[in-house]
Short mmCIF file of C-alpha atoms in Angstrom, two decimals:
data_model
loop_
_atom_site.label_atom_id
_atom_site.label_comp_id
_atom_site.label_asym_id
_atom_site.label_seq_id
_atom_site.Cartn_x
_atom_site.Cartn_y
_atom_site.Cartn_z
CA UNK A 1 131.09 27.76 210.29
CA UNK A 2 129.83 30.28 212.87
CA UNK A 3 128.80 33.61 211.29
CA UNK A 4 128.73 36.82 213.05
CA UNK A 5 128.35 40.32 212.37
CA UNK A 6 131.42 40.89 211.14
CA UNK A 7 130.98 38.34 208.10
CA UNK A 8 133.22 35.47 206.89
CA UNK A 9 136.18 36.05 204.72
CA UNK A 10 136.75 32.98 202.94
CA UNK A 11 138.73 34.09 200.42
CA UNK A 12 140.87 36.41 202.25
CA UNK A 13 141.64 33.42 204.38
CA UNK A 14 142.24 31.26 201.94
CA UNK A 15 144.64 33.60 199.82
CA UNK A 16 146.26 34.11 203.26
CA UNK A 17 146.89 31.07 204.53
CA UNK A 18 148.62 29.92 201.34
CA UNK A 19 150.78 32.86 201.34
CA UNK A 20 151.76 32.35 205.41
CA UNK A 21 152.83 28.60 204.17
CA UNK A 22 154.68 29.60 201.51
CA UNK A 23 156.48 32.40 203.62
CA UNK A 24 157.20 30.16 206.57
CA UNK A 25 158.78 27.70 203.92
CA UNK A 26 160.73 29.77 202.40
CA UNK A 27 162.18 31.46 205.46
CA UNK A 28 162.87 28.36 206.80
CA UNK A 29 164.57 27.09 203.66
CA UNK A 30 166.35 30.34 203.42
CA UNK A 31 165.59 30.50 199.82
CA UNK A 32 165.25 33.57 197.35
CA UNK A 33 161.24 33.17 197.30
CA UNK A 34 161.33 34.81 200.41
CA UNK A 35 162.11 37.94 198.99
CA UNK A 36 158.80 38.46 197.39
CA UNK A 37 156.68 37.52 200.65
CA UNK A 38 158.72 38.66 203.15
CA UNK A 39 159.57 42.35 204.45
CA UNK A 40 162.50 43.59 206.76
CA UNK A 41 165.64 42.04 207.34
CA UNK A 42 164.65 38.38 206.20
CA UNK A 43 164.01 39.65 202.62
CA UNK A 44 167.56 40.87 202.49
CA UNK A 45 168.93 37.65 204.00
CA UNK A 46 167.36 35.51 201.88
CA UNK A 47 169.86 35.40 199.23
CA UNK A 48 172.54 35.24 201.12
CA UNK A 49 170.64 31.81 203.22
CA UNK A 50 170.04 30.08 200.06
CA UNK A 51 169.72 26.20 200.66
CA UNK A 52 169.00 23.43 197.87
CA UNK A 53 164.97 22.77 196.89
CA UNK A 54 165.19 19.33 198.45
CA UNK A 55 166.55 20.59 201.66
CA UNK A 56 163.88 22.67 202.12
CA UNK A 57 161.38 20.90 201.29
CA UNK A 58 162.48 18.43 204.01
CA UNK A 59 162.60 20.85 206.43
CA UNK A 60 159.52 22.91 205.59
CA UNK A 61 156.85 19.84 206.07
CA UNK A 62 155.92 18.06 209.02
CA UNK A 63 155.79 14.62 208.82
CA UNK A 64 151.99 12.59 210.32
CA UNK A 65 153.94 10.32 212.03
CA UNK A 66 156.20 12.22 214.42
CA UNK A 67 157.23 15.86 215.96
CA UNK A 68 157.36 18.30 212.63
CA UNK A 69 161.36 18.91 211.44
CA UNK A 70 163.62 22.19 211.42
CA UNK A 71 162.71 25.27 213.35
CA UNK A 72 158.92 24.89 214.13
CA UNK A 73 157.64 25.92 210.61
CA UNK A 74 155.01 23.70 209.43
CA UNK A 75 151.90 24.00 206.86
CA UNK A 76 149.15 26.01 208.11
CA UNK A 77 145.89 24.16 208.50
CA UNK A 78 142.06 25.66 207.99
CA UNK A 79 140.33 25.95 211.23
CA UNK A 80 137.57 22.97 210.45
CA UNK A 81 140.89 21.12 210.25
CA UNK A 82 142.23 21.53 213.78
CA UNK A 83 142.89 18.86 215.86
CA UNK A 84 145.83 20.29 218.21
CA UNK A 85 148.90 18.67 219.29
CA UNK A 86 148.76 15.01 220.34
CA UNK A 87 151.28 12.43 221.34
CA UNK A 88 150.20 9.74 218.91
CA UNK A 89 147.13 11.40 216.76
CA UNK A 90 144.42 10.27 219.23
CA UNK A 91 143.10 13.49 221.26
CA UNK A 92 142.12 12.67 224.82
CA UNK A 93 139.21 13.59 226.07
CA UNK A 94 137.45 15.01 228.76
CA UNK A 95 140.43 17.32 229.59
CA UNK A 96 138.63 20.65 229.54
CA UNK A 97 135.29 21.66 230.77
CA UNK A 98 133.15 24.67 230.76
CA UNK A 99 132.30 26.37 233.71
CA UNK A 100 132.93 29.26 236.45
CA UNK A 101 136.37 30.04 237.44
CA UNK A 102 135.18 32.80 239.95
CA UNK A 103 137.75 35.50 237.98
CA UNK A 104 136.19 37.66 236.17
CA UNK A 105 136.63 38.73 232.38
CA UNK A 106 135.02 42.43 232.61
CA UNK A 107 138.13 44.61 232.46
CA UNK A 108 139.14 42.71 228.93
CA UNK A 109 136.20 42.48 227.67
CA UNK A 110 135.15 46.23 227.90
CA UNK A 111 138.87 46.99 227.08
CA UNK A 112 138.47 44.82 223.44
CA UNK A 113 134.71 46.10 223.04
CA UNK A 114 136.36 50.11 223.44
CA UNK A 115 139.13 49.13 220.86
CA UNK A 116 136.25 47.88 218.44
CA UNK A 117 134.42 50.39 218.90
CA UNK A 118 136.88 52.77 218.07
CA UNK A 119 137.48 51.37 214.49
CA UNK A 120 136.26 52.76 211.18
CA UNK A 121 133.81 51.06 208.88
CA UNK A 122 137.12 49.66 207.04
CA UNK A 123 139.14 49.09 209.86
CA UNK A 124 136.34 46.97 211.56
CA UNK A 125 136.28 44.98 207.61
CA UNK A 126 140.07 44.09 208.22
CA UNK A 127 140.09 43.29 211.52
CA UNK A 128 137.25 41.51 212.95
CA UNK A 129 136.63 37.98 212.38
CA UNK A 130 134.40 35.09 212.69
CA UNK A 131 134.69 33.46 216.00
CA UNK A 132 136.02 30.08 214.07
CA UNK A 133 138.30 32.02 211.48
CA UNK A 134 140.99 30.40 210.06
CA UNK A 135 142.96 33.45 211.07
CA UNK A 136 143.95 31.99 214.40
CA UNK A 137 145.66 29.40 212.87
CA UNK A 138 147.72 31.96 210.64
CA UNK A 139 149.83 33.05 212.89
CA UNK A 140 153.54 33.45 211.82
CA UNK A 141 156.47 34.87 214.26
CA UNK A 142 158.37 35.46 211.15
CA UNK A 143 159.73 39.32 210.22
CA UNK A 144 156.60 39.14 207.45
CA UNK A 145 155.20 43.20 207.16
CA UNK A 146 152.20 41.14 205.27
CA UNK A 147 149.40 40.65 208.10
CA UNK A 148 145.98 40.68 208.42
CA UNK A 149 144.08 42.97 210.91
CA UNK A 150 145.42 46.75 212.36
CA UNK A 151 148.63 47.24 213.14
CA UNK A 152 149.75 49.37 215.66
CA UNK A 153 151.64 51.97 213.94
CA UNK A 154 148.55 52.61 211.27
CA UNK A 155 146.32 53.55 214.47
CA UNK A 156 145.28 57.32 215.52
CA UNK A 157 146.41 58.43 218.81
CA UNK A 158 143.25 57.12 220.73
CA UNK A 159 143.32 53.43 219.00
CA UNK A 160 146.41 52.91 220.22
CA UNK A 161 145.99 53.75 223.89
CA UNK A 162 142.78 51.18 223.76
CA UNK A 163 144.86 48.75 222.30
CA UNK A 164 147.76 48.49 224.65
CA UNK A 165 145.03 49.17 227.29
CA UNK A 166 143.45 45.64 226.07
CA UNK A 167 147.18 44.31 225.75
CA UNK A 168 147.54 45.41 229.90
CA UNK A 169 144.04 43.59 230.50
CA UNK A 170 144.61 41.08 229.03
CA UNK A 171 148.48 40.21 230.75
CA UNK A 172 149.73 40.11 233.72
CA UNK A 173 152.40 43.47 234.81
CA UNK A 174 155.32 41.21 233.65
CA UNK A 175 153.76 39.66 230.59
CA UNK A 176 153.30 43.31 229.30
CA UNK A 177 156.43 44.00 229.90
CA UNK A 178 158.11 41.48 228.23
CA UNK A 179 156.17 42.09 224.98
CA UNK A 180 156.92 45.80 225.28
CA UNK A 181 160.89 44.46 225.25
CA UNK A 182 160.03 41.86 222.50
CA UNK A 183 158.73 45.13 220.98
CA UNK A 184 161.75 47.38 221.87
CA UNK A 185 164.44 45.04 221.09
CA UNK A 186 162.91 44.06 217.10
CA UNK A 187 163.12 48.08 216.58
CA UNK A 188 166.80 47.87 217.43
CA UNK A 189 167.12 44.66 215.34
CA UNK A 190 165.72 46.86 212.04
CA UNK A 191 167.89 50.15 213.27
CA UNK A 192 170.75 47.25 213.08
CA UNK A 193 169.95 45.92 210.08
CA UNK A 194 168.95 49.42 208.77
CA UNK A 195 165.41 48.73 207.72
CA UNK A 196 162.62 50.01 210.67
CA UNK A 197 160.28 51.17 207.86
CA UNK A 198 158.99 47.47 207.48
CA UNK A 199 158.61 44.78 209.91
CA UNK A 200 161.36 45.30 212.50
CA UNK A 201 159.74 48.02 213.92
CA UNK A 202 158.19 48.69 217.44
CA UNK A 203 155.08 49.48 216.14
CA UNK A 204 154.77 46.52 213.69
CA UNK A 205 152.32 44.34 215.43
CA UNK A 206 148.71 43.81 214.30
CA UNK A 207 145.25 42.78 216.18
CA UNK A 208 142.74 40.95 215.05
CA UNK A 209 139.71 40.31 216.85
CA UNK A 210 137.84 37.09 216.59
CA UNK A 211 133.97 37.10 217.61
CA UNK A 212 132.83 40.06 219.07
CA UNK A 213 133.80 40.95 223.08
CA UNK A 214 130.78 39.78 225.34
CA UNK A 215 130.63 38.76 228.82
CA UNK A 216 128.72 35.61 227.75
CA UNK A 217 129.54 34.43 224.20
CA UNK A 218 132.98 33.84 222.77
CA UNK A 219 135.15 36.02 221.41
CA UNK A 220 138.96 36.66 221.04
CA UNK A 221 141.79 39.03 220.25
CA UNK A 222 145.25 37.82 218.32
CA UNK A 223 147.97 40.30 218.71
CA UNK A 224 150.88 39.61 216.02
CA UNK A 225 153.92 40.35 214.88
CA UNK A 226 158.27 39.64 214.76
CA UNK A 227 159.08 37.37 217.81
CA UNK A 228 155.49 37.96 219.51
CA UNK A 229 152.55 36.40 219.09
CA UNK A 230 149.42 35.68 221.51
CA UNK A 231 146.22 34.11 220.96
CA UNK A 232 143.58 35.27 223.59
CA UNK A 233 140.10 33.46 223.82
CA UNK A 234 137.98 34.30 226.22
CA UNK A 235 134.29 32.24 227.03
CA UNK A 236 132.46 33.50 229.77
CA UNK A 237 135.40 33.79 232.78
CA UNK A 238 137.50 31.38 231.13
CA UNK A 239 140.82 32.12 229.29
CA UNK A 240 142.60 30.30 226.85
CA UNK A 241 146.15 31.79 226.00
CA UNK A 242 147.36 29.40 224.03
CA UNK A 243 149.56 29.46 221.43
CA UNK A 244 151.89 32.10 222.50
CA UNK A 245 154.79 32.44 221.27
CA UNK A 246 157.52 34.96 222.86
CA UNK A 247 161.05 35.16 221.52
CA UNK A 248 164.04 38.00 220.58
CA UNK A 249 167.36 38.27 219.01
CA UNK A 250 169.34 39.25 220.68
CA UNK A 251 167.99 38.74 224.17
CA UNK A 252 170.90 40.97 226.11
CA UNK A 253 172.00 44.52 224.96
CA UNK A 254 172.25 47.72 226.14
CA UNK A 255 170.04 50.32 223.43
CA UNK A 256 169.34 53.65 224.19
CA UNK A 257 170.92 53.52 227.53
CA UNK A 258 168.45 50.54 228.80
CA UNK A 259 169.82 47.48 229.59
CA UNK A 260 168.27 44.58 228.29
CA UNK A 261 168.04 40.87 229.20
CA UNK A 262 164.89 39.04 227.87
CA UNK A 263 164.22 35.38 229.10
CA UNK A 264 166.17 35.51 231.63
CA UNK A 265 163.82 33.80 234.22
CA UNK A 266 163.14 30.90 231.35
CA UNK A 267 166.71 30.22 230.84
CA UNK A 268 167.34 30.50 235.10
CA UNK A 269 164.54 28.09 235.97
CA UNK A 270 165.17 25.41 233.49
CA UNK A 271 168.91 25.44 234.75
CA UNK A 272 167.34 25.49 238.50
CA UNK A 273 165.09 22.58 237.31
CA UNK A 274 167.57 20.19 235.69
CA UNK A 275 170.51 20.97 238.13
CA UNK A 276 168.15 19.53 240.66
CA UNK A 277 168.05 16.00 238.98
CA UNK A 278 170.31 13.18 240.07
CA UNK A 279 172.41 11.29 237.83
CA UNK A 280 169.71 8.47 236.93
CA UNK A 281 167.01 11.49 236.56
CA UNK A 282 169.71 13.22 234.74
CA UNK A 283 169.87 10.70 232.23
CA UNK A 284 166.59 10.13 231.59
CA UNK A 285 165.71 14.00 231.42
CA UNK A 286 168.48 14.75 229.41
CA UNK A 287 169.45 11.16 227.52
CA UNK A 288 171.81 13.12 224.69
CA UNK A 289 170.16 11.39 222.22
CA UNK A 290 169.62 14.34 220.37
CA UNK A 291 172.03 17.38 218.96
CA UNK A 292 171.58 20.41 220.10
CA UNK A 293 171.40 22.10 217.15
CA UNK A 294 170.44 25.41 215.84
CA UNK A 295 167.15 25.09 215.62
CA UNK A 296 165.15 22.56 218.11
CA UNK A 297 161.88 24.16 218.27
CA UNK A 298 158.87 21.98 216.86
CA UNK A 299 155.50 23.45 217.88
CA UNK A 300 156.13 26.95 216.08
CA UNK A 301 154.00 27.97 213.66
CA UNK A 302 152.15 25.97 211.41
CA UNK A 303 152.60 22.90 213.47
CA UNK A 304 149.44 22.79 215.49
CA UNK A 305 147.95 19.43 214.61
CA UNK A 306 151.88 18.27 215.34
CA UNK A 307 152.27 14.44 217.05
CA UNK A 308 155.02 15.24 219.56
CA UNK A 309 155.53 12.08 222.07
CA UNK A 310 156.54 12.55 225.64
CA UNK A 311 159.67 12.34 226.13
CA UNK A 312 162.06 12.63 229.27
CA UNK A 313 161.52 12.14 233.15
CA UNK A 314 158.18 11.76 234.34
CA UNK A 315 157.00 14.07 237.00
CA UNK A 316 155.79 11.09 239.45
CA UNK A 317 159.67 10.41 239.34
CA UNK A 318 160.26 13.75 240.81
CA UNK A 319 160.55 14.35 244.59
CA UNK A 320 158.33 17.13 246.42
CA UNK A 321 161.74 19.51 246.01
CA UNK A 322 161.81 18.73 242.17
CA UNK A 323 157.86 18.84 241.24
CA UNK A 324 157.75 22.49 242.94
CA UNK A 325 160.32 23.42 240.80
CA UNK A 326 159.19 22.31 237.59
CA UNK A 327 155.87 24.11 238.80
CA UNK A 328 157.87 27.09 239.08
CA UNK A 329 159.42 26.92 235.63
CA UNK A 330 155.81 26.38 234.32
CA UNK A 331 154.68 29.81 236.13
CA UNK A 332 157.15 31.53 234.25
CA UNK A 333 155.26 30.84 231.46
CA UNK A 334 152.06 30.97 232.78
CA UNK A 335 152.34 33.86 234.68
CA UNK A 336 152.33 36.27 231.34
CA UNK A 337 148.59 36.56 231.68
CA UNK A 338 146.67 38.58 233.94
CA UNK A 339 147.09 37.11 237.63
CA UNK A 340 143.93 35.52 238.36
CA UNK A 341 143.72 33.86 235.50
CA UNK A 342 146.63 32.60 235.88
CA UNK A 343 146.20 30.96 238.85
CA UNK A 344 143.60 29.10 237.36
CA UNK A 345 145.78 28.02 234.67
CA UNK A 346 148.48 26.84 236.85
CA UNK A 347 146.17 24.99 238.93
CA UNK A 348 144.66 22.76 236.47
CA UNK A 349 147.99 22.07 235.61
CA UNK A 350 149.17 20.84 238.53
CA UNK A 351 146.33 18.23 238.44
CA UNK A 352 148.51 16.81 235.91
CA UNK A 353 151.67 17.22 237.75
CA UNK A 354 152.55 13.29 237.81
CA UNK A 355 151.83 12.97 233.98
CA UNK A 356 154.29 15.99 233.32
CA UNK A 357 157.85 15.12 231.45
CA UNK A 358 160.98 17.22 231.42
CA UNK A 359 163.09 16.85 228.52
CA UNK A 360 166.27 18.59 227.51
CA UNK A 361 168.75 19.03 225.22
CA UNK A 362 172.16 20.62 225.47
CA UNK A 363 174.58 21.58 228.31
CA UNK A 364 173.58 22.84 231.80
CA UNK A 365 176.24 25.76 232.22
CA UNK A 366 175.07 29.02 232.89
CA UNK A 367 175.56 30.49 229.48
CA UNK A 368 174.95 27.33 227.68
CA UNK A 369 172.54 27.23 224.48
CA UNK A 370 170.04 24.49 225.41
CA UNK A 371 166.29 23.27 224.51
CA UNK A 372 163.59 21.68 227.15
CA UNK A 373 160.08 20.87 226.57
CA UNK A 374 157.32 20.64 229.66
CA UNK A 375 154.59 18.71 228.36
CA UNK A 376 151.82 17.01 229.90
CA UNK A 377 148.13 16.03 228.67
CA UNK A 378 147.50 20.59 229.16
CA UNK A 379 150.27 22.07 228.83
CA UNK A 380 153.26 22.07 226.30
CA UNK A 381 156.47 24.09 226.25
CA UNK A 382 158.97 24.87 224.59
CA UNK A 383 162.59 27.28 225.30
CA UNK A 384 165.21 27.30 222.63
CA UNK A 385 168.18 28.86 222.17
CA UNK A 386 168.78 29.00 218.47
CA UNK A 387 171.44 29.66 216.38
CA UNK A 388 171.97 34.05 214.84
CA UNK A 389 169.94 34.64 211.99
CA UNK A 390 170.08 38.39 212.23
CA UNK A 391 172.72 39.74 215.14
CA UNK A 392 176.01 39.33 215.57
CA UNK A 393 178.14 39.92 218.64
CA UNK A 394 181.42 41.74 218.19
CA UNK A 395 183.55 39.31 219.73
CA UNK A 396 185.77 41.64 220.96
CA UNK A 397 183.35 43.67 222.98
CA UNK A 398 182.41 43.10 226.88
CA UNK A 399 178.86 43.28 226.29
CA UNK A 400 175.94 42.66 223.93
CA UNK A 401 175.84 46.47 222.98
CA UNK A 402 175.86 47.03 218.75
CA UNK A 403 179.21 48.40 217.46
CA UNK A 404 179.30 51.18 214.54
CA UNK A 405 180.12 48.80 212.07
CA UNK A 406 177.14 46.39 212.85
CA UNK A 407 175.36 46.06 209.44
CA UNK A 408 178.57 45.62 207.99
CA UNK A 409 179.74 42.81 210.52
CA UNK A 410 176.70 41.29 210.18
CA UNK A 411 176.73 40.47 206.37
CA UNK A 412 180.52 39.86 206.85
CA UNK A 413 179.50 36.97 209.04
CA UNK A 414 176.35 35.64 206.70
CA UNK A 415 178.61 33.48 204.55
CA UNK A 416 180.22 31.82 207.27
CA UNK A 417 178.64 28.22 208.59
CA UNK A 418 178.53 29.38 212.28
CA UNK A 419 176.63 32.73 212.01
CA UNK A 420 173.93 30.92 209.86
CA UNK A 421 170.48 30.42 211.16
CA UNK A 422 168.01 27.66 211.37
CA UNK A 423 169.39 24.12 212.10
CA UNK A 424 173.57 24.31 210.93
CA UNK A 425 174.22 27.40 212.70
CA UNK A 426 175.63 27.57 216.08
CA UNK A 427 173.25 28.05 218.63
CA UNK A 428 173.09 31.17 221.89
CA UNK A 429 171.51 32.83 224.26
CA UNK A 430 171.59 35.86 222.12
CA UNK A 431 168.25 34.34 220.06
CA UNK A 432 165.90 32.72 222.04
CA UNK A 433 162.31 31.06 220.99
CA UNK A 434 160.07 29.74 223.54
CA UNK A 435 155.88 28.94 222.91
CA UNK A 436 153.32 27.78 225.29
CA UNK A 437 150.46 25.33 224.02
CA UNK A 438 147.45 23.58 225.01
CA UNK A 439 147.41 20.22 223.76
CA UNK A 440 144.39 17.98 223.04
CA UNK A 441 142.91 20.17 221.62
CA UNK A 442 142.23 23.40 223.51
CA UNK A 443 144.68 25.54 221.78
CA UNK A 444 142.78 28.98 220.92
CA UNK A 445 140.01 27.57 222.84
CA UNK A 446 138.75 25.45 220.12
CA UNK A 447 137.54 22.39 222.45
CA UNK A 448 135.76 24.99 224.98
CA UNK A 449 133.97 26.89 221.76
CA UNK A 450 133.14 23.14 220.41
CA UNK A 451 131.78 22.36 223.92
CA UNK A 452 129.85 25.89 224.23
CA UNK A 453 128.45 25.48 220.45
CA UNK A 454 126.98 21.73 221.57
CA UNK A 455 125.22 22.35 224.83
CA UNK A 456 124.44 26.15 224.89
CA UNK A 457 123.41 26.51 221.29
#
């Protein structure tokens, strides 16, 4: 292990990592264990989602041989342990490389150096991290108030202005403004469920800070919390953003006289992108060999030494048309960070542009709830539309906007088979789940520190 300043916690880690298995587990499973691990609305829904012990424990594990079951909750894995996602269990190598992108790293570096600084003695003990802690791997998009690091809403006044100002270095203009919505939207989802005191609350989103913030040696920032989660590492003037995850329920309303309609450019360039296939394309893309069910995600959390094989058209069977529209889909993704960096991301993607497969699942209509998965040797993602775990639409109404009655509507519809989350529900647009990986091994810049650590040090 690398040792820093900041000293290991192996322990804490430990302790933690159990506890982030266990909670993923049991939210997946639905079960009443929950309730001791978990805070805001899952607690209370955990009852009322109770599934039998061998159900979940089906669901919960991923299996060595193939993609990990249920929603994308899998056993987290100590950082030593990391291999990232492959297609069979063999990494490929010689994939990344360290070396000058010409885009420079200054504005988030000071910006995460300014936020450290800015700590007290035992703010700086719970938040900063060895450069190899298992805390990136802990990562959970889960409703869970139980977190390591600082989280937003225990910061004074000037904490929090250097945090979102490393949050706004760190993204591009319309990556920061979708996590402010993630943000925005899980408040409304606790004022819903009537609960904002715990984790569905704007506020409710912790840093950690892995390393410390140079211009030359590696460091990192995690930011964490409901639906939102990115991993930043940052080596030199190289970024790795990888895993982010980004999701909502629900992903259209109108709250506090702001209309809201997350992932809308996901859901409008995956359409784009498989409308454009012919009927032999079409059929390899999108075979219908699997259900779209409630749940199709299976790189979430906990899954990051997952064996996912390609699946769906190859891009070399794309024609100029299609390939520029699949690299437009990938932008959407890739375009969260901050601009130049981006660029750089999308480019060494494209070098893999033949070896690229589209995959979906689902219908094609506008308002459809459908899965697809990009993945190539670099890049892997995911967009699904999952079934209501939390919101409920009044049927009745013309828009996505919460009705007076809307805790009570929503446990009226818990007991029924349709409102239920994870894999038997019904699935919509109103809860949406995408991530973005790095497979191969470069997911929170793991292969790059492994490659810095062997020729620099």
């Amino acid at each position: 292990m690398v040792n820093s300043e900041h000293g290991h916690k192996p322990r804490t880690q430990a302790a933690h990592r159990s506890r982030r298995w266990f909670m993923n587990k049991a939210l997946l499973a639905g079960g009443v264990s929950a309730v001791a691990v978990m805070g805001g609305y899952a607690a209370g829904r955990a009852v009322a989602e109770e599934t039998s012990s061998a159900t979940a424990d089906a669901a919960a594990s991923a299996s060595p041989s193939g993609p990990p079951s249920g929603g994308g909750f899998g056993q987290t894995i100590a950082y030593d342990d990391f291999v990232g996602v492959t297609t069979d269990g063999t990494v490929l190598g010689d994939l990344y490389a360290i070396h000058r992108t010409g885009v420079s790293t200054t504005p988030v570096v000071r910006a995460g150096a300014a936020f450290v600084n800015a700590l007290t003695g035992e703010q700086k003990s719970a938040t900063l991290f060895d450069i190899d802690a298992d805390q990136w791997l802990e990562w959970t998009n889960v409703d869970a108030n139980d977190r390591e690091g600082l989280a937003l809403r225990d910061m004074t006044e000037k904490q929090y202005k250097l945090a979102v100002k490393l949050l706004k270095a760190a993204l591009s203009a319309r990556g920061l403004e979708n996590a402010t919505q993630i943000r925005k939207l899980n408040h409304f989802l606790g004022e819903y469920s009537g609960d904002t005191a715990k984790a569905l609350n704007y506020d409710a989103y912790w840093f950690t800070i892995m390393g410390t913030p140079s211009a030359t040696d590696p460091w990192g920032f995690q930011f964490e919390g409901h639906h939102l989660v990115i991993n930043y590492f940052v080596l030199g003037d190289q970024v790795v953003a990888t895993p982010t995850f980004r999701g909502s329920e629900p992903t259209k309303i109108t709250y506090d006289g702001v209309d809201y309609h997350l992932f809308r450019e996901e859901t409008a360039a995956g359409l784009k992108m498989v409308r454009s296939l012919n009927d032999p394309q079409l059929a390899v893309a999108a075979p219908g060999s699997e259900e779209k069910t409630g749940a199709n995600l299976t790189v979430g959390a906990g899954n990051d030494n997952a064996v996912l094989p390609y699946k769906g058209l190859k891009g070399s069977e794309l024609n100029r048309k299609q390939q520029k529209l699949l690299l437009e889909l990938v932008e959407v993704y890739t375009g969260t960070i901050d601009e130049g960096h981006s660029r750089i991301w999308l480019r060494d993607i494209e070098k893999h542009l033949d070896d690229t497969y589209f995959y979906w699942i689902g219908e094609t209509e506008d308002h459809s709830a459908f899965y697809y998965r990009v993945h190539s040797p670099v890049v892997l993602i995911e967009y699904d539309a999952e079934s209501p775990l939390a919101y409920h639409e009044d049927e009745d109404a013309g828009s996505a906007s919460p009705t007076p009655s809307a805790t009570a509507s929503a446990s009226a519809t818990a007991g029924s088979g349709g409102g239920m989350g994870g894999p038997n529900g019904t699935p919509t647009q109103q809860h949406i789940h995408t991530i973005i990986r790095t497979p191969n091994g470069n997911d929170y810049g793991v292969d790059l520190l492994k490659l810095h650590l062997a020729h620099d040090h």
